[in-house]
């Protein structure tokens, strides 16, 4: 009887540890996603302002590349989360 109780406690402990690790990982991923979304919003506004101001095409292309790279980063982080 003691062995099964010990095994049960060990299993519960392992599950609690796995749950805590999962929560930490989710919190880090959520924070990273929020930061990326804020950066995308910033770049979108900058791109809009640049296009309204008549900035040269090379400068606009650079901003668009940054925007695309951020989208790729989000896609990668989403794929790693699964």
Tab-separated table of C-alpha atoms in Angstrom:
chain	number	residue	atom	x	y	z
A	1	UNK	CA	0.000	0.000	0.000
A	2	UNK	CA	2.836	2.400	0.823
A	3	UNK	CA	4.420	1.843	-2.568
A	4	UNK	CA	1.296	2.784	-4.475
A	5	UNK	CA	0.836	5.878	-2.270
A	6	UNK	CA	4.466	6.865	-2.894
A	7	UNK	CA	4.061	6.303	-6.619
A	8	UNK	CA	0.891	8.378	-6.624
A	9	UNK	CA	2.633	11.242	-4.810
A	10	UNK	CA	5.584	11.059	-7.202
A	11	UNK	CA	3.253	11.139	-10.208
A	12	UNK	CA	1.381	14.136	-8.800
A	13	UNK	CA	4.675	15.907	-8.144
A	14	UNK	CA	5.814	15.293	-11.726
A	15	UNK	CA	2.509	16.566	-13.110
A	16	UNK	CA	2.707	19.709	-10.961
A	17	UNK	CA	6.268	20.320	-12.162
A	18	UNK	CA	5.257	19.861	-15.807
A	19	UNK	CA	2.308	22.216	-15.326
A	20	UNK	CA	4.538	24.903	-13.783
A	21	UNK	CA	7.034	24.589	-16.661
A	22	UNK	CA	4.225	24.831	-19.213
A	23	UNK	CA	2.835	27.944	-17.538
A	24	UNK	CA	6.284	29.591	-17.554
A	25	UNK	CA	6.795	28.760	-21.218
A	26	UNK	CA	3.363	30.111	-22.117
A	27	UNK	CA	4.050	33.345	-20.216
A	28	UNK	CA	7.357	33.845	-22.079
A	29	UNK	CA	5.736	33.140	-25.446
A	30	UNK	CA	2.827	35.468	-24.688
A	31	UNK	CA	5.224	38.247	-23.716
A	32	UNK	CA	7.312	37.743	-26.854
A	33	UNK	CA	4.189	37.765	-29.018
A	34	UNK	CA	2.988	41.015	-27.392
A	35	UNK	CA	6.348	42.668	-28.022
A	36	UNK	CA	6.302	41.569	-31.654
A	37	UNK	CA	2.746	42.833	-32.113
A	38	UNK	CA	3.718	46.215	-30.651
A	39	UNK	CA	6.696	46.394	-32.992
A	40	UNK	CA	4.495	45.535	-35.967
A	41	UNK	CA	2.037	48.250	-34.986
A	42	UNK	CA	4.892	50.752	-34.696
A	43	UNK	CA	6.317	49.802	-38.076
A	44	UNK	CA	2.880	49.938	-39.678
A	45	UNK	CA	2.391	53.489	-38.430
A	46	UNK	CA	5.864	54.474	-39.586
A	47	UNK	CA	5.233	52.946	-42.996
A	48	UNK	CA	1.971	54.834	-43.311
A	49	UNK	CA	3.624	58.113	-42.309
A	50	UNK	CA	6.514	57.497	-44.676
A	51	UNK	CA	4.240	56.776	-47.610
A	52	UNK	CA	2.251	59.947	-46.870
A	53	UNK	CA	5.412	62.033	-46.622
A	54	UNK	CA	6.708	60.905	-49.997
A	55	UNK	CA	9.856	59.188	-48.724
A	56	UNK	CA	12.096	57.580	-51.311
A	57	UNK	CA	11.131	54.065	-52.425
A	58	UNK	CA	14.309	52.505	-50.968
A	59	UNK	CA	13.474	53.759	-47.477
A	60	UNK	CA	9.926	52.523	-47.791
A	61	UNK	CA	11.134	49.143	-49.035
A	62	UNK	CA	13.410	48.841	-45.990
A	63	UNK	CA	10.487	49.428	-43.637
A	64	UNK	CA	8.378	46.919	-45.520
A	65	UNK	CA	11.183	44.355	-45.211
A	66	UNK	CA	11.333	44.922	-41.444
A	67	UNK	CA	7.589	44.421	-41.271
A	68	UNK	CA	7.818	41.165	-43.239
A	69	UNK	CA	10.654	39.920	-41.017
A	70	UNK	CA	8.565	40.544	-37.918
A	71	UNK	CA	5.665	38.605	-39.391
A	72	UNK	CA	8.056	35.735	-40.082
A	73	UNK	CA	9.300	35.881	-36.482
A	74	UNK	CA	5.738	35.646	-35.206
A	75	UNK	CA	5.032	32.684	-37.452
A	76	UNK	CA	8.182	30.925	-36.209
A	77	UNK	CA	7.373	31.557	-32.562
A	78	UNK	CA	3.841	30.256	-33.121
A	79	UNK	CA	5.208	27.112	-34.761
A	80	UNK	CA	7.671	26.540	-31.913
A	81	UNK	CA	4.874	26.874	-29.378
A	82	UNK	CA	3.078	23.906	-30.881
